[in-house]
PDB file of C-alpha atoms in Angstrom:
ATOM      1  CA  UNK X   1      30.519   1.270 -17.079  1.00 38.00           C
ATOM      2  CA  UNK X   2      30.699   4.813 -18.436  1.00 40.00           C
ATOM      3  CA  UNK X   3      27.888   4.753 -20.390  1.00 45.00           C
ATOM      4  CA  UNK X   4      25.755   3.608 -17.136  1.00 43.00           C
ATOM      5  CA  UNK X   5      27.667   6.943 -15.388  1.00 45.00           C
ATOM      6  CA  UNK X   6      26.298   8.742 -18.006  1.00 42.00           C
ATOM      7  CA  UNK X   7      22.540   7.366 -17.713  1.00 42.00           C
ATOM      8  CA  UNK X   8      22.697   7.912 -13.882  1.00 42.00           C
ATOM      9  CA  UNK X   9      23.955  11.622 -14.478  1.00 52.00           C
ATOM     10  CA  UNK X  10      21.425  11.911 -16.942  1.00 54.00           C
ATOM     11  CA  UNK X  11      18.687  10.535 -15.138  1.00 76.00           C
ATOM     12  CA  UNK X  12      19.347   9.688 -12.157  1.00 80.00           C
ATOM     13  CA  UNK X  13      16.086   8.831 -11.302  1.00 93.00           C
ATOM     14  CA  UNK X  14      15.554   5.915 -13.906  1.00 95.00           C
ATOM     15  CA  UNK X  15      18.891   3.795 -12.014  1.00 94.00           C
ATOM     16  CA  UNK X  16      16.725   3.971  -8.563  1.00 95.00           C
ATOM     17  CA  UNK X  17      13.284   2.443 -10.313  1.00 97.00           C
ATOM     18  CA  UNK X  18      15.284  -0.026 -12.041  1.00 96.00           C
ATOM     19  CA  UNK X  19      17.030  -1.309  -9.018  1.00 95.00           C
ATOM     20  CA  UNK X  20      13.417  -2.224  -7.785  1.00 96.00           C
ATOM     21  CA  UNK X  21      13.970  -5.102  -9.931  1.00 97.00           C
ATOM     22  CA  UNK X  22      15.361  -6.744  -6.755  1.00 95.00           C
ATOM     23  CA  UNK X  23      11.872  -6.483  -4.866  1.00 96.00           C
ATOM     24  CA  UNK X  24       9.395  -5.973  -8.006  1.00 97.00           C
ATOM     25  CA  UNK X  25      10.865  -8.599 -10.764  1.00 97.00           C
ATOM     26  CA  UNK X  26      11.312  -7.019 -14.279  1.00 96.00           C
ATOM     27  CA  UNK X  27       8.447  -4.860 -14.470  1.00 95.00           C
ATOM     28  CA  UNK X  28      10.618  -2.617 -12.618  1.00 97.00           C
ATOM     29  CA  UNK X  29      12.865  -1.488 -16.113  1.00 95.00           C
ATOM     30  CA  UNK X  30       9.284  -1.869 -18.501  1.00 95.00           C
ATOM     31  CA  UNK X  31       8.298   1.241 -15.903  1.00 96.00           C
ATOM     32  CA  UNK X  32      11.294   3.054 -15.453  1.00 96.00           C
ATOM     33  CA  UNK X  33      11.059   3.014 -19.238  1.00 94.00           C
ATOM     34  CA  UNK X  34       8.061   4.231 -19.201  1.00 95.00           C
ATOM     35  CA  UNK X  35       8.235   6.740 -16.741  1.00 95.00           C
ATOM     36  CA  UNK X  36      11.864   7.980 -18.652  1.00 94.00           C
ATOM     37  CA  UNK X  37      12.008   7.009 -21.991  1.00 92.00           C
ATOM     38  CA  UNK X  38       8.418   6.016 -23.183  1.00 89.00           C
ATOM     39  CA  UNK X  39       8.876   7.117 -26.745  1.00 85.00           C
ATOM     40  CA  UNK X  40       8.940   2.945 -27.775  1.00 85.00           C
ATOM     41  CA  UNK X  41       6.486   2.385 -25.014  1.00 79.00           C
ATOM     42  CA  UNK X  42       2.996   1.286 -26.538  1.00 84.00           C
ATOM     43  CA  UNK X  43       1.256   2.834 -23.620  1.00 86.00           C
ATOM     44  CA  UNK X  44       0.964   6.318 -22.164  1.00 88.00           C
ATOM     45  CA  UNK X  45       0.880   8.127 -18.844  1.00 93.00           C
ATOM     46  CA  UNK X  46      -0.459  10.942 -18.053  1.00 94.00           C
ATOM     47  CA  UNK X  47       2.516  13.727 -18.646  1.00 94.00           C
ATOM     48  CA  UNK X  48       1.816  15.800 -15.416  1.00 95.00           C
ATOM     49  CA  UNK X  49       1.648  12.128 -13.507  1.00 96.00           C
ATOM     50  CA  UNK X  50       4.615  10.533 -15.509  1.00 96.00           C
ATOM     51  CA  UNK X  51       6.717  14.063 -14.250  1.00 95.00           C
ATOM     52  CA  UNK X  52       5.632  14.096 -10.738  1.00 96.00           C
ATOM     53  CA  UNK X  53       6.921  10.448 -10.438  1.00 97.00           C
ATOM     54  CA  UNK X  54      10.165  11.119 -12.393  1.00 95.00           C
ATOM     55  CA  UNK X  55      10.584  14.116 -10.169  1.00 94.00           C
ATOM     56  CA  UNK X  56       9.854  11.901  -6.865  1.00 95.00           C
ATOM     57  CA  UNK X  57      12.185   9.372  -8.207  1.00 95.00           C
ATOM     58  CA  UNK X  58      15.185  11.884  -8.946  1.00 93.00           C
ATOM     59  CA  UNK X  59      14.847  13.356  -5.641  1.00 91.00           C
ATOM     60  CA  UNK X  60      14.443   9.930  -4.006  1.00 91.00           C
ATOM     61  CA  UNK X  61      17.905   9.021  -6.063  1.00 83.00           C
ATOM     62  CA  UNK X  62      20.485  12.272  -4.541  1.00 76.00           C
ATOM     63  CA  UNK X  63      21.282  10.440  -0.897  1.00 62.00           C
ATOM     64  CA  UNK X  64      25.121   8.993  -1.361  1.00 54.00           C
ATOM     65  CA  UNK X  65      25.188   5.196  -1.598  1.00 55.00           C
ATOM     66  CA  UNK X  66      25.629   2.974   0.945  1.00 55.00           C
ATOM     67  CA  UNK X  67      25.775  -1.188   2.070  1.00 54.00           C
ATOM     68  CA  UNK X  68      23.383  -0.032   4.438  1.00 52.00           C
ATOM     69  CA  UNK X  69      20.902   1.821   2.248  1.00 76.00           C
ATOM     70  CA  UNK X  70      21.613  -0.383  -0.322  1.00 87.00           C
ATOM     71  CA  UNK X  71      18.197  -3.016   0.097  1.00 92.00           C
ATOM     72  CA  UNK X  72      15.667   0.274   1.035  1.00 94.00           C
ATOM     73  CA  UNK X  73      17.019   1.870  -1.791  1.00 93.00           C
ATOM     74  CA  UNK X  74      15.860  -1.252  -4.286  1.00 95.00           C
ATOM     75  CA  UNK X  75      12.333  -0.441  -2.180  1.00 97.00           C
ATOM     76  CA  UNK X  76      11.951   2.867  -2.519  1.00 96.00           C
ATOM     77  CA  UNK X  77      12.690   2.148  -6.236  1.00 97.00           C
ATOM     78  CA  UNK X  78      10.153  -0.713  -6.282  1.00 98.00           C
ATOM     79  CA  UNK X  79       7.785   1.519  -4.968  1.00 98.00           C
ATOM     80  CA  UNK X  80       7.688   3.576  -8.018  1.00 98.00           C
ATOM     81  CA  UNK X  81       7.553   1.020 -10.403  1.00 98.00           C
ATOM     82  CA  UNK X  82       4.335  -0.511  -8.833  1.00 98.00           C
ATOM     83  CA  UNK X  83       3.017   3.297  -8.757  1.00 98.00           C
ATOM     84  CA  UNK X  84       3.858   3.515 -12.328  1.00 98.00           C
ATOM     85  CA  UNK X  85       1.824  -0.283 -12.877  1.00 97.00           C
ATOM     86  CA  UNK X  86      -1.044   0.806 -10.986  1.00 98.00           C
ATOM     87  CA  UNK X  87      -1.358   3.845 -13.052  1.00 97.00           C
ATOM     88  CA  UNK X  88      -1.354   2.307 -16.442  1.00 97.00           C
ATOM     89  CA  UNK X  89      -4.028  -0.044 -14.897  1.00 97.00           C
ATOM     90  CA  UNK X  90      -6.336   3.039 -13.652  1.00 97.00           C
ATOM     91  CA  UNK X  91      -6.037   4.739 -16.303  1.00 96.00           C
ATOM     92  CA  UNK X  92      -7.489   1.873 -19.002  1.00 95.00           C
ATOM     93  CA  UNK X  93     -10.254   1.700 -16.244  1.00 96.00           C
ATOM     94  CA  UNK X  94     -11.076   5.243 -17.238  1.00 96.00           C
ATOM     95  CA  UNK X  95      -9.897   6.996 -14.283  1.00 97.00           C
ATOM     96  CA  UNK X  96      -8.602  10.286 -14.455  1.00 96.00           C
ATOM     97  CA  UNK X  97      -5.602  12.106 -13.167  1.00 97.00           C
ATOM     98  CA  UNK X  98      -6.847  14.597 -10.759  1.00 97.00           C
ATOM     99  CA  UNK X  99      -6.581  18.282 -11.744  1.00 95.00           C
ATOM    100  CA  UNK X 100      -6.398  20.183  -8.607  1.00 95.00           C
ATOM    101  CA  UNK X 101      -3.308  21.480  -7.342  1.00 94.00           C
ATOM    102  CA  UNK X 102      -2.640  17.926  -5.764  1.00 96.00           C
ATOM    103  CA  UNK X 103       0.353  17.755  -8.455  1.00 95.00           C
ATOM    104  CA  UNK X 104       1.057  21.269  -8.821  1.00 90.00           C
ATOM    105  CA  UNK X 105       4.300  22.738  -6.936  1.00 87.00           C
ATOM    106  CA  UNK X 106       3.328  25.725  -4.626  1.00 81.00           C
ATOM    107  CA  UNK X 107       5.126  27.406  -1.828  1.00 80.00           C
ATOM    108  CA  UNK X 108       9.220  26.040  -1.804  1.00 81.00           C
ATOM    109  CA  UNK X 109       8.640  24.313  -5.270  1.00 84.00           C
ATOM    110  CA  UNK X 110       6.965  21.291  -3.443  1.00 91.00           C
ATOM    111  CA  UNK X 111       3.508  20.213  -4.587  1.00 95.00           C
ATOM    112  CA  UNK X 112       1.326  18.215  -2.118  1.00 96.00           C
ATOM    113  CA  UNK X 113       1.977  15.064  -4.078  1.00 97.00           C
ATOM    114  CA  UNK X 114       5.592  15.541  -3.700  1.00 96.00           C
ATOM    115  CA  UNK X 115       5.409  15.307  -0.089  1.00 96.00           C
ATOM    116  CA  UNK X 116       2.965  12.225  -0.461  1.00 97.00           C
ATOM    117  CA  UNK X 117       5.648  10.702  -2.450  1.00 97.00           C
ATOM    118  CA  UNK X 118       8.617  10.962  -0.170  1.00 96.00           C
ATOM    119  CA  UNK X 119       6.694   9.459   2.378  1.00 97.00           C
ATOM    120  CA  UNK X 120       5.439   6.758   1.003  1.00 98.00           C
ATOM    121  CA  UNK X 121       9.601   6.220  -0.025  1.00 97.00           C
ATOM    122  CA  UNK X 122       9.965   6.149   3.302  1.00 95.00           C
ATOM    123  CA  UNK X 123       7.864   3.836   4.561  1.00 97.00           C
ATOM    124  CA  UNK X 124       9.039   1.591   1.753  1.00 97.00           C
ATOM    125  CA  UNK X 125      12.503   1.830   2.735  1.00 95.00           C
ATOM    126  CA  UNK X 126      11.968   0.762   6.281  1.00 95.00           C
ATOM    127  CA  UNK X 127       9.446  -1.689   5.421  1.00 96.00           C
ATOM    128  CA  UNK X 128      11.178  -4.766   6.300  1.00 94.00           C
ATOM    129  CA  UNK X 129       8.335  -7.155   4.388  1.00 96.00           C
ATOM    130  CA  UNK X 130       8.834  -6.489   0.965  1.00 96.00           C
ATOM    131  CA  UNK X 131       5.188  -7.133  -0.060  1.00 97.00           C
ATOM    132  CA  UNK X 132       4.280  -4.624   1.468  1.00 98.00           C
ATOM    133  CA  UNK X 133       5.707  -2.202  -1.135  1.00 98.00           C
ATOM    134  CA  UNK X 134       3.381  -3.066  -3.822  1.00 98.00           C
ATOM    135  CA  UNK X 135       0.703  -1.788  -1.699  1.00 98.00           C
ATOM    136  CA  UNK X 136       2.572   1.524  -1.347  1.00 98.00           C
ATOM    137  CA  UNK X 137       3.222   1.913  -4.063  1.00 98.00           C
ATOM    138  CA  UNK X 138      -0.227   1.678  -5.107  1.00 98.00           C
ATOM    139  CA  UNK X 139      -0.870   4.035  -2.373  1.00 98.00           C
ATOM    140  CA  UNK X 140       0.742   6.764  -4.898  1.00 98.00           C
ATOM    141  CA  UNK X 141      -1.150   5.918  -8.332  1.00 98.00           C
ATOM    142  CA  UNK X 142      -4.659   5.391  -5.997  1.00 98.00           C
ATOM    143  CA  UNK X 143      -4.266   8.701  -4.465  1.00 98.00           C
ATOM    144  CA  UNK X 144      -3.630  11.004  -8.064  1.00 98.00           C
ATOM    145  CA  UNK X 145      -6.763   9.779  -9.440  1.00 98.00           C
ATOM    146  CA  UNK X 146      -8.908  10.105  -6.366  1.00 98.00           C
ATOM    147  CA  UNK X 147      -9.638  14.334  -6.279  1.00 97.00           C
ATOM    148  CA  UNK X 148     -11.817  13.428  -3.081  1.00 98.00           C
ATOM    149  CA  UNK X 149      -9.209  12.396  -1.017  1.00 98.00           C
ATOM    150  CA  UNK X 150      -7.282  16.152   0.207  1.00 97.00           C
ATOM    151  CA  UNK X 151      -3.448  15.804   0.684  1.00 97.00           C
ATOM    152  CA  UNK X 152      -4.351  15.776   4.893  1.00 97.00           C
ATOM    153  CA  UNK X 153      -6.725  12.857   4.398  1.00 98.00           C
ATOM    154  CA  UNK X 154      -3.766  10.840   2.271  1.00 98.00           C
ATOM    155  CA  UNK X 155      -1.120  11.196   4.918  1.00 98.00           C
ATOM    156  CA  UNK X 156      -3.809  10.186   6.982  1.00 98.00           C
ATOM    157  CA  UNK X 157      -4.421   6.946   5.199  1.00 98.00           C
ATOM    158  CA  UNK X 158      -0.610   6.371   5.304  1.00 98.00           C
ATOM    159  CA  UNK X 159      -0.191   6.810   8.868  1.00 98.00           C
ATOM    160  CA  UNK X 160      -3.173   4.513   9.527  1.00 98.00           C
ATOM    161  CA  UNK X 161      -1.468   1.862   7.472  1.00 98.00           C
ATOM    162  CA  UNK X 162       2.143   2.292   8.424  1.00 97.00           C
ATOM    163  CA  UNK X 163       1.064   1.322  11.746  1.00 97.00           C
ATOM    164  CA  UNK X 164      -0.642  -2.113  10.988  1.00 98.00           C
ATOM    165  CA  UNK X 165       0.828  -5.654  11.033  1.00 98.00           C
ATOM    166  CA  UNK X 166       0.883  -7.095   7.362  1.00 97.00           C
ATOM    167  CA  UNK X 167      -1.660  -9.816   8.641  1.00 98.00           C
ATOM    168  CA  UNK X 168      -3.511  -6.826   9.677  1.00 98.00           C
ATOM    169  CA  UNK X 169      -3.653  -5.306   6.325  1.00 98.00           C
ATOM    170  CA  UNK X 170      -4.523  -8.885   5.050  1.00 98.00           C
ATOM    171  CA  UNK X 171      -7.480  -9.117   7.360  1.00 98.00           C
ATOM    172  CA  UNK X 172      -8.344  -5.321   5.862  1.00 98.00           C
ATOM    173  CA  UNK X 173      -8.388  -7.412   2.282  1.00 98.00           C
ATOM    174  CA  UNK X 174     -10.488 -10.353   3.277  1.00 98.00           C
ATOM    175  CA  UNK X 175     -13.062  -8.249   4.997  1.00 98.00           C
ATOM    176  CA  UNK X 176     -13.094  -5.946   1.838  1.00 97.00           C
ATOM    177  CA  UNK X 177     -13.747  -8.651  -0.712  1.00 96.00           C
ATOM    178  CA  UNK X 178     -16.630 -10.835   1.186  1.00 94.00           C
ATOM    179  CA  UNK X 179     -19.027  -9.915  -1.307  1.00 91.00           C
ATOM    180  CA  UNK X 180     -17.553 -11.981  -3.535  1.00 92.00           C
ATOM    181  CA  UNK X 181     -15.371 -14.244  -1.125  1.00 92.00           C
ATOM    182  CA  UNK X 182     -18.078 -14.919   1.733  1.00 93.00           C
ATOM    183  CA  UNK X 183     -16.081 -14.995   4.734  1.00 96.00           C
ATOM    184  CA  UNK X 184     -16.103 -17.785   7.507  1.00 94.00           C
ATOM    185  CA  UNK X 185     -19.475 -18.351   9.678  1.00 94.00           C
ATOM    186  CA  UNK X 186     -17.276 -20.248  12.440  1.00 93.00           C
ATOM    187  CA  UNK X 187     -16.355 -18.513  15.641  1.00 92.00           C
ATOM    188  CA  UNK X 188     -12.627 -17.464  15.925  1.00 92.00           C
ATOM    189  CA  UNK X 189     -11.572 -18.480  19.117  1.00 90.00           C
ATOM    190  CA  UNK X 190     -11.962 -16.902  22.381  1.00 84.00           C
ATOM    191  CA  UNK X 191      -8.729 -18.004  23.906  1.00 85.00           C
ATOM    192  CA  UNK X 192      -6.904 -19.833  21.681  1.00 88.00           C
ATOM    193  CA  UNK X 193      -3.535 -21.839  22.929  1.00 88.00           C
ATOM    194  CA  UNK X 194      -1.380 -21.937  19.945  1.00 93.00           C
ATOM    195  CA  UNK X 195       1.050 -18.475  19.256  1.00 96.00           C
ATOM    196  CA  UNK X 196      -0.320 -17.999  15.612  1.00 96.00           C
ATOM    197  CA  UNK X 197      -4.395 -17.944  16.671  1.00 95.00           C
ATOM    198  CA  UNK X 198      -3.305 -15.629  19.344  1.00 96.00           C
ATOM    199  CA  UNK X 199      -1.793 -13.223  17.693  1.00 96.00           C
ATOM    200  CA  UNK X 200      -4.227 -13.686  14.648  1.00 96.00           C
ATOM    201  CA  UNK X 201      -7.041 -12.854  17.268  1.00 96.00           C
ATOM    202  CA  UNK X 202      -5.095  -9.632  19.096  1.00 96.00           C
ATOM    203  CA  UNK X 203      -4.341  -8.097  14.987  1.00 98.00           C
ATOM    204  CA  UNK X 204      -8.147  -8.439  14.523  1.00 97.00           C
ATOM    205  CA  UNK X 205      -9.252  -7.039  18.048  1.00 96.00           C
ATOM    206  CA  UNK X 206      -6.394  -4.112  17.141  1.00 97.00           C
ATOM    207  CA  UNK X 207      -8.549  -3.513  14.327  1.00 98.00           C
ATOM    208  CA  UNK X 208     -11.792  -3.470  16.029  1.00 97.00           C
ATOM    209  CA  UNK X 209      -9.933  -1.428  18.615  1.00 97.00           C
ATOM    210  CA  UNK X 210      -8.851   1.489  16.359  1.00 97.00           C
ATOM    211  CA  UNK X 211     -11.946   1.610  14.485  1.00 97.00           C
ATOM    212  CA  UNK X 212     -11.161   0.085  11.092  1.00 98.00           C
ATOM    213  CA  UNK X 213     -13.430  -3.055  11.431  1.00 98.00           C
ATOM    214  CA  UNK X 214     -16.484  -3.101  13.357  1.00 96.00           C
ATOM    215  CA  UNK X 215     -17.983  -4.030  15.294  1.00 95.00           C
ATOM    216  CA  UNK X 216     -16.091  -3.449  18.026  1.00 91.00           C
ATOM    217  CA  UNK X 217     -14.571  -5.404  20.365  1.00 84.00           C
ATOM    218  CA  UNK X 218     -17.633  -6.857  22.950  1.00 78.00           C
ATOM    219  CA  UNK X 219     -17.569  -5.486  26.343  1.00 77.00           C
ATOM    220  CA  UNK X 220     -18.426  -7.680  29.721  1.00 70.00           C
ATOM    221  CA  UNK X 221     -22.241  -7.720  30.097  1.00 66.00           C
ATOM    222  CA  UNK X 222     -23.417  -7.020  33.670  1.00 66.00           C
ATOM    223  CA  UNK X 223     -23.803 -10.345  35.509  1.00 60.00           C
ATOM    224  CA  UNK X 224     -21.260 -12.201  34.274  1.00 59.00           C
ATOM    225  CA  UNK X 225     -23.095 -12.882  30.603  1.00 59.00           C
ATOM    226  CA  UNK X 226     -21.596 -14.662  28.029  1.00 63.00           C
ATOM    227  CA  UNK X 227     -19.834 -12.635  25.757  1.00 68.00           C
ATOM    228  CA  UNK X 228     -21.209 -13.413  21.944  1.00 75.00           C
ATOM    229  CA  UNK X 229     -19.132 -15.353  19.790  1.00 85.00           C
ATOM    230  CA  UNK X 230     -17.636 -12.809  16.636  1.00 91.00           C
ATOM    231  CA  UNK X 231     -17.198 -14.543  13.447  1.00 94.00           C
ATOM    232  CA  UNK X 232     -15.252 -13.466  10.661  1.00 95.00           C
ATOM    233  CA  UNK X 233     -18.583 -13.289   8.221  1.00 96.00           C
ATOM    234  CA  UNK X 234     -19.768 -10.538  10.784  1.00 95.00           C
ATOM    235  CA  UNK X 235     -17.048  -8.145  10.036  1.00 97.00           C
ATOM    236  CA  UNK X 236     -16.965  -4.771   8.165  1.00 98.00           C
ATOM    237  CA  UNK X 237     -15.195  -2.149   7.344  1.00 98.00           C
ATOM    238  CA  UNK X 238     -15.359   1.105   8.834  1.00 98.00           C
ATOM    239  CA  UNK X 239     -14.527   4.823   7.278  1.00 98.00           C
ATOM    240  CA  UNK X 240     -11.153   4.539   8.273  1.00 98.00           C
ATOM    241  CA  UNK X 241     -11.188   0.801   7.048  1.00 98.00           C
ATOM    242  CA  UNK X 242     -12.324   1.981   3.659  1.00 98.00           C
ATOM    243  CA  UNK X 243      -9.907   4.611   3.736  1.00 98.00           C
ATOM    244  CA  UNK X 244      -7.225   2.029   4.179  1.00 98.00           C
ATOM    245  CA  UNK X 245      -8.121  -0.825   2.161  1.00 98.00           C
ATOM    246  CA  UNK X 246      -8.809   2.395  -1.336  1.00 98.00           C
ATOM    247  CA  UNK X 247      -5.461   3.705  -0.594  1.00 98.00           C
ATOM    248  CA  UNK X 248      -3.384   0.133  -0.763  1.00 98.00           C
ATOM    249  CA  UNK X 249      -5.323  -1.362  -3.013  1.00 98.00           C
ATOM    250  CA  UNK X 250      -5.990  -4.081  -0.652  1.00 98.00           C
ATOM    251  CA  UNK X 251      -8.196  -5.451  -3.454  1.00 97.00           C
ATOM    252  CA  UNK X 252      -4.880  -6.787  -5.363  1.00 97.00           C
ATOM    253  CA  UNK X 253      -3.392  -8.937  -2.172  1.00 97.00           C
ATOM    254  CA  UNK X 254      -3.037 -12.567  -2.965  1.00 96.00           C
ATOM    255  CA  UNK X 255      -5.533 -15.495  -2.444  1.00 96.00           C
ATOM    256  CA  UNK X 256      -3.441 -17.464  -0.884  1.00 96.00           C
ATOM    257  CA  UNK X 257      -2.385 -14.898   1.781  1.00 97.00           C
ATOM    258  CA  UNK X 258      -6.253 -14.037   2.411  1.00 97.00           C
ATOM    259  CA  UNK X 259      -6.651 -17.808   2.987  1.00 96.00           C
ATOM    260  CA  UNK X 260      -3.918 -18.091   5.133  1.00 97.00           C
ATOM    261  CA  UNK X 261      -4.509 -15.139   7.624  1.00 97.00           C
ATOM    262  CA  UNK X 262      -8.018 -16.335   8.057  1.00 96.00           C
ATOM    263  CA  UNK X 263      -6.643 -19.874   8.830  1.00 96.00           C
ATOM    264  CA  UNK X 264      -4.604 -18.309  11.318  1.00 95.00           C
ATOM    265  CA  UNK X 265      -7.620 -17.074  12.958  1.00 93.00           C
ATOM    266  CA  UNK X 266      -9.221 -19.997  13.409  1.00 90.00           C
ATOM    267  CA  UNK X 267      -6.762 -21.476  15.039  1.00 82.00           C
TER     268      UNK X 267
END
């Protein structure tokens, strides 16, 4: 017991990764190891990206415990850990940390990336579906390696998400792999009668809606015309879509949940 005091006072950002366990599995120590002790580690981050995420960690770590806190906290550590997975992973792909001042501390000691990062903790702790954390945390590695995304257009991308449905960000997923998953040529329904097409079909028109699929939702034709019938293979993604879908990673959602939001929509 005292020598895990003594870790936590040491480090006290290394206790909050690990307790991601909880949400991420055991990957969660292999990258608080990493990110605080990668000496035996046979793989290497990227020193100013392996301090920024210790640093977002630590400060992530000084709020007093509580039952309350106790389940965002395991997020917000889980978070990390997927950041620090994702990283590893871009950086055998060959991309590069950025070198602008995206990591660099400027006016109060606060680089951009250190506000990124305590946002994205905070959407992870009040994320209530805990798959949805992987995807923020990927939100962190994709944005330090992507110098064409500015610190305005990030938060950006983070708002846009935060304010989807998880079947929404599923849909995002599906529409962003159908060049190598073709995507249903049946009509969804136009008014379907059971709960889960219905609110399949009003997360998809929300996403035509608020421009992240197109095209958009049909409008009445004069006359009374038959609308046309939108199928799923018709759909792409948008700017902001793209925006989305880059940021989370959207690539990396499951099969099986791809399958089963478009089975939703069919009714």
């Amino acid at each position: 017991m005292i020598d895990g005091v003594e870790q936590r006072e040491r480090a006290p950002g290394r206790a909050l990764v690990e307790a991601g366990e909880l949400v991420a599995g055991s990957m969660a120590r292999g990258a608080a190891g990493l990110l605080f002790d990668p000496a035996p580690a046979r793989v290497r981050l990227d020193a100013g990206l392996a301090a920024w995420l210790r640093r977002t960690a630590d400060a992530a770590d000084t709020e007093p415990p509580s039952p309350a806190s106790t389940r965002g906290r395991c997020r917000a550590g889980a978070a990390l850990a997927f950041a620090t997975e994702l990283s590893v992973t871009r950086a055998a792909q060959g991309r590069t940390v950025r070198t602008d001042a995206y990591l660099l501390p400027g006016p109060g000691e606060r680089a951009p990336a250190d506000e990124v990062g305590e946002a994205v903790l905070l959407a992870a702790r009040a994320t209530a579906e805990e798959w949805r954390v992987r995807h923020l945390g990927y939100l962190l590695a994709e944005a330090a390696v992507s110098p064409d995304l500015d610190p305005a257009v990030v938060h950006r991308g983070l708002r846009l998400a935060t304010g989807l449905t998880g079947r929404q960000w599923v849909l995002l997923a599906a529409v962003g792999r159908r060049e190598r998953v073709p995507l249903p040529m049946t009509p969804v329904p136009q008014d379907p009668r059971g709960w889960t097409a219905w609110g399949a079909l009003e997360d998809l028109a929300e996403l035509q809606r608020d421009g992240l699929l197109d095209p958009p939702p049909a409008t009445p034709r004069p006359g009374g015309a038959a609308l046309p019938r939108l199928r799923p293979a018709d759909l792409r993604l948008t700017r902001r879509g793209v925006l989305v879908h880059r940021l989370l990673a959207l690539d990396f959602v499951r099969d099986r949940a791809v399958a089963d939001a478009l089975a939703d929509l069919a009714g």
